[in-house]
PDB file of C-alpha atoms in Angstrom:
ATOM      1  CA  MET N   1     -61.288   9.199  25.942  1.00 86.00           C
ATOM      2  CA  ARG N   2     -58.089   7.265  25.747  1.00 89.00           C
ATOM      3  CA  THR N   3     -56.971   4.976  23.007  1.00 93.00           C
ATOM      4  CA  ARG N   4     -54.945   1.649  23.354  1.00 93.00           C
ATOM      5  CA  ALA N   5     -53.260   0.116  20.202  1.00 97.00           C
ATOM      6  CA  CYS N   6     -52.769  -3.657  20.204  1.00 95.00           C
ATOM      7  CA  GLY N   7     -51.454  -6.251  17.815  1.00 96.00           C
ATOM      8  CA  LEU N   8     -53.074  -9.598  16.713  1.00 95.00           C
ATOM      9  CA  ILE N   9     -50.320 -12.244  16.110  1.00 94.00           C
ATOM     10  CA  ILE N  10     -51.291 -15.783  15.441  1.00 91.00           C
ATOM     11  CA  ARG N  11     -48.529 -18.596  15.372  1.00 91.00           C
ATOM     12  CA  GLU N  12     -49.401 -21.896  15.161  1.00 91.00           C
ATOM     13  CA  GLY N  13     -53.009 -21.534  15.453  1.00 89.00           C
ATOM     14  CA  ARG N  14     -52.132 -19.628  18.912  1.00 92.00           C
ATOM     15  CA  VAL N  15     -52.444 -16.168  20.019  1.00 93.00           C
ATOM     16  CA  LEU N  16     -50.020 -13.868  22.086  1.00 95.00           C
ATOM     17  CA  LEU N  17     -51.549 -12.207  25.067  1.00 96.00           C
ATOM     18  CA  GLN N  18     -50.060 -10.051  27.845  1.00 96.00           C
ATOM     19  CA  ARG N  19     -50.736  -9.237  31.264  1.00 95.00           C
ATOM     20  CA  LYS N  20     -49.527  -7.390  33.865  1.00 93.00           C
ATOM     21  CA  ARG N  21     -47.789  -9.740  36.535  1.00 92.00           C
ATOM     22  CA  ASN N  22     -50.062  -8.681  39.148  1.00 88.00           C
ATOM     23  CA  GLU N  23     -53.281  -9.062  37.630  1.00 90.00           C
ATOM     24  CA  MET N  24     -55.271 -11.912  36.191  1.00 90.00           C
ATOM     25  CA  ILE N  25     -56.955 -10.175  33.181  1.00 89.00           C
ATOM     26  CA  TRP N  26     -55.142 -11.001  29.677  1.00 94.00           C
ATOM     27  CA  ALA N  27     -55.158  -8.494  26.578  1.00 93.00           C
ATOM     28  CA  LEU N  28     -53.628  -8.522  23.122  1.00 95.00           C
ATOM     29  CA  PRO N  29     -50.061  -6.991  23.320  1.00 96.00           C
ATOM     30  CA  GLY N  30     -49.879  -3.152  22.709  1.00 96.00           C
ATOM     31  CA  GLY N  31     -50.449  -0.213  25.054  1.00 94.00           C
ATOM     32  CA  ARG N  32     -51.602   3.122  25.303  1.00 94.00           C
ATOM     33  CA  VAL N  33     -51.215   5.823  22.678  1.00 96.00           C
ATOM     34  CA  GLU N  34     -49.474   8.817  24.083  1.00 96.00           C
ATOM     35  CA  VAL N  35     -50.640  12.449  23.354  1.00 94.00           C
ATOM     36  CA  GLY N  36     -49.496  13.320  19.654  1.00 95.00           C
ATOM     37  CA  GLU N  37     -49.088   9.667  18.676  1.00 96.00           C
ATOM     38  CA  THR N  38     -50.752   7.795  16.251  1.00 97.00           C
ATOM     39  CA  PRO N  39     -52.123   4.260  16.994  1.00 97.00           C
ATOM     40  CA  GLU N  40     -49.512   2.818  14.655  1.00 97.00           C
ATOM     41  CA  ALA N  41     -46.380   4.673  16.027  1.00 97.00           C
ATOM     42  CA  ALA N  42     -47.556   3.435  19.643  1.00 97.00           C
ATOM     43  CA  LEU N  43     -47.838  -0.139  18.801  1.00 96.00           C
ATOM     44  CA  ILE N  44     -44.410  -0.114  17.107  1.00 95.00           C
ATOM     45  CA  ARG N  45     -42.716   1.610  20.247  1.00 96.00           C
ATOM     46  CA  GLU N  46     -44.676  -0.699  22.537  1.00 95.00           C
ATOM     47  CA  PHE N  47     -43.272  -3.880  20.598  1.00 94.00           C
ATOM     48  CA  ARG N  48     -39.878  -2.510  21.022  1.00 93.00           C
ATOM     49  CA  GLU N  49     -40.190  -1.648  24.373  1.00 93.00           C
ATOM     50  CA  GLU N  50     -41.921  -4.777  26.015  1.00 93.00           C
ATOM     51  CA  LEU N  51     -40.466  -7.475  23.499  1.00 92.00           C
ATOM     52  CA  GLY N  52     -37.483  -5.846  21.790  1.00 91.00           C
ATOM     53  CA  TRP N  53     -39.077  -6.556  18.621  1.00 92.00           C
ATOM     54  CA  ASP N  54     -39.159  -4.485  15.382  1.00 90.00           C
ATOM     55  CA  VAL N  55     -42.600  -5.001  13.957  1.00 91.00           C
ATOM     56  CA  HIS N  56     -44.291  -4.250  10.775  1.00 89.00           C
ATOM     57  CA  LEU N  57     -48.062  -3.743  10.727  1.00 95.00           C
ATOM     58  CA  GLY N  58     -50.479  -5.058   8.592  1.00 95.00           C
ATOM     59  CA  SER N  59     -53.879  -4.305   8.142  1.00 95.00           C
ATOM     60  CA  ARG N  60     -56.443  -2.380  10.715  1.00 96.00           C
ATOM     61  CA  LEU N  61     -58.535  -5.426  11.869  1.00 93.00           C
ATOM     62  CA  TRP N  62     -60.710  -3.592  13.974  1.00 91.00           C
ATOM     63  CA  GLU N  63     -61.329  -0.382  15.992  1.00 91.00           C
ATOM     64  CA  PHE N  64     -64.316   0.009  18.776  1.00 87.00           C
ATOM     65  CA  VAL N  65     -64.981   1.755  21.926  1.00 88.00           C
ATOM     66  CA  ASN N  66     -64.460  -0.210  25.068  1.00 80.00           C
ATOM     67  CA  VAL N  67     -66.311   1.209  28.330  1.00 80.00           C
ATOM     68  CA  PHE N  68     -65.129  -0.779  31.641  1.00 75.00           C
ATOM     69  CA  SER N  69     -64.246  -0.189  35.371  1.00 77.00           C
ATOM     70  CA  HIS N  70     -60.750  -0.970  36.621  1.00 71.00           C
ATOM     71  CA  GLU N  71     -59.812  -0.578  40.160  1.00 77.00           C
ATOM     72  CA  GLY N  72     -62.856   1.709  40.701  1.00 84.00           C
ATOM     73  CA  VAL N  73     -62.411   3.859  37.821  1.00 83.00           C
ATOM     74  CA  ASP N  74     -64.846   4.123  34.822  1.00 81.00           C
ATOM     75  CA  ILE N  75     -62.898   4.120  31.899  1.00 76.00           C
ATOM     76  CA  ARG N  76     -63.743   4.932  28.424  1.00 83.00           C
ATOM     77  CA  GLN N  77     -60.901   3.356  25.525  1.00 83.00           C
ATOM     78  CA  ALA N  78     -60.937   3.270  22.130  1.00 90.00           C
ATOM     79  CA  GLU N  79     -59.298  -0.153  21.010  1.00 91.00           C
ATOM     80  CA  VAL N  80     -57.132  -0.002  17.550  1.00 95.00           C
ATOM     81  CA  CYS N  81     -56.006  -3.689  16.670  1.00 95.00           C
ATOM     82  CA  PHE N  82     -53.614  -4.187  13.779  1.00 97.00           C
ATOM     83  CA  ALA N  83     -52.611  -7.370  12.055  1.00 96.00           C
ATOM     84  CA  ILE N  84     -48.781  -8.365  12.908  1.00 94.00           C
ATOM     85  CA  ALA N  85     -46.577 -11.016  11.415  1.00 85.00           C
ATOM     86  CA  SER N  86     -43.362 -12.124  13.454  1.00 85.00           C
ATOM     87  CA  ASN N  87     -41.304 -15.033  13.995  1.00 84.00           C
ATOM     88  CA  MET N  88     -39.466 -13.415  16.845  1.00 87.00           C
ATOM     89  CA  PRO N  89     -38.780 -15.377  20.032  1.00 86.00           C
ATOM     90  CA  LEU N  90     -40.335 -14.009  23.329  1.00 85.00           C
ATOM     91  CA  THR N  91     -37.803 -11.848  24.865  1.00 86.00           C
ATOM     92  CA  ILE N  92     -39.322  -9.769  27.722  1.00 82.00           C
ATOM     93  CA  MET N  93     -37.848  -6.537  27.920  1.00 84.00           C
ATOM     94  CA  ASP N  94     -40.575  -5.354  30.607  1.00 88.00           C
ATOM     95  CA  GLU N  95     -40.303  -7.202  33.789  1.00 88.00           C
ATOM     96  CA  THR N  96     -43.879  -5.956  34.954  1.00 93.00           C
ATOM     97  CA  LEU N  97     -45.341  -7.889  32.028  1.00 94.00           C
ATOM     98  CA  GLU N  98     -46.206 -11.884  31.155  1.00 94.00           C
ATOM     99  CA  PHE N  99     -46.844 -12.986  27.560  1.00 95.00           C
ATOM    100  CA  ARG N 100     -48.130 -16.151  26.609  1.00 94.00           C
ATOM    101  CA  TRP N 101     -49.296 -18.290  23.587  1.00 95.00           C
ATOM    102  CA  VAL N 102     -53.077 -19.253  23.849  1.00 94.00           C
ATOM    103  CA  SER N 103     -55.036 -21.988  21.795  1.00 92.00           C
ATOM    104  CA  PRO N 104     -58.611 -21.071  21.024  1.00 85.00           C
ATOM    105  CA  SER N 105     -59.559 -23.743  23.881  1.00 85.00           C
ATOM    106  CA  GLU N 106     -57.663 -21.921  26.074  1.00 89.00           C
ATOM    107  CA  PHE N 107     -59.800 -18.780  25.884  1.00 81.00           C
ATOM    108  CA  LEU N 108     -62.501 -20.466  27.439  1.00 79.00           C
ATOM    109  CA  HIS N 109     -60.443 -20.965  30.925  1.00 87.00           C
ATOM    110  CA  ILE N 110     -58.879 -17.437  31.186  1.00 90.00           C
ATOM    111  CA  ASP N 111     -60.103 -13.962  31.309  1.00 88.00           C
ATOM    112  CA  VAL N 112     -59.213 -12.099  28.218  1.00 88.00           C
ATOM    113  CA  ARG N 113     -60.341  -8.403  27.632  1.00 85.00           C
ATOM    114  CA  PRO N 114     -62.003  -6.827  26.172  1.00 86.00           C
ATOM    115  CA  TYR N 115     -64.589  -9.732  25.695  1.00 78.00           C
ATOM    116  CA  ASP N 116     -65.590  -8.754  22.289  1.00 79.00           C
ATOM    117  CA  ILE N 117     -62.152  -9.572  21.061  1.00 79.00           C
ATOM    118  CA  ARG N 118     -62.884 -13.369  21.121  1.00 78.00           C
ATOM    119  CA  ASN N 119     -65.383 -13.455  18.205  1.00 76.00           C
ATOM    120  CA  ARG N 120     -62.961 -11.107  16.314  1.00 78.00           C
ATOM    121  CA  ILE N 121     -60.130 -13.118  16.943  1.00 78.00           C
ATOM    122  CA  PHE N 122     -61.555 -16.170  15.708  1.00 69.00           C
ATOM    123  CA  GLN N 123     -63.353 -14.407  12.966  1.00 62.00           C
ATOM    124  CA  ASN N 124     -60.203 -13.417  11.421  1.00 51.00           C
ATOM    125  CA  GLN N 125     -58.224 -16.715  11.314  1.00 49.00           C
TER     126      GLN N 125
END
């Protein structure tokens, strides 16, 4: 089973989301935990690589197993999410990604995954 670390950043009531430019699915910013890496170290690395941000992680908000299919492949993935506070501007370092600040009402009109994070995000506000 693989692990994905992600960060929940809420600024002015909006949540930061990311997606690959060629996909429709949005997710919390972060990425895959590499072999020998902790979820914390992976998330710090991902924010530095993707946005150029040096972040300090807050509390671990949740961890759960997500089972889904992507491009015909069944995937079992642990999702680990941390709170992150940042006032840094969006400076996208990875041109294969797109980032967007999303209001709670916008969540109803876009595909955010895993689906379970909708409830988890708004419980933490």
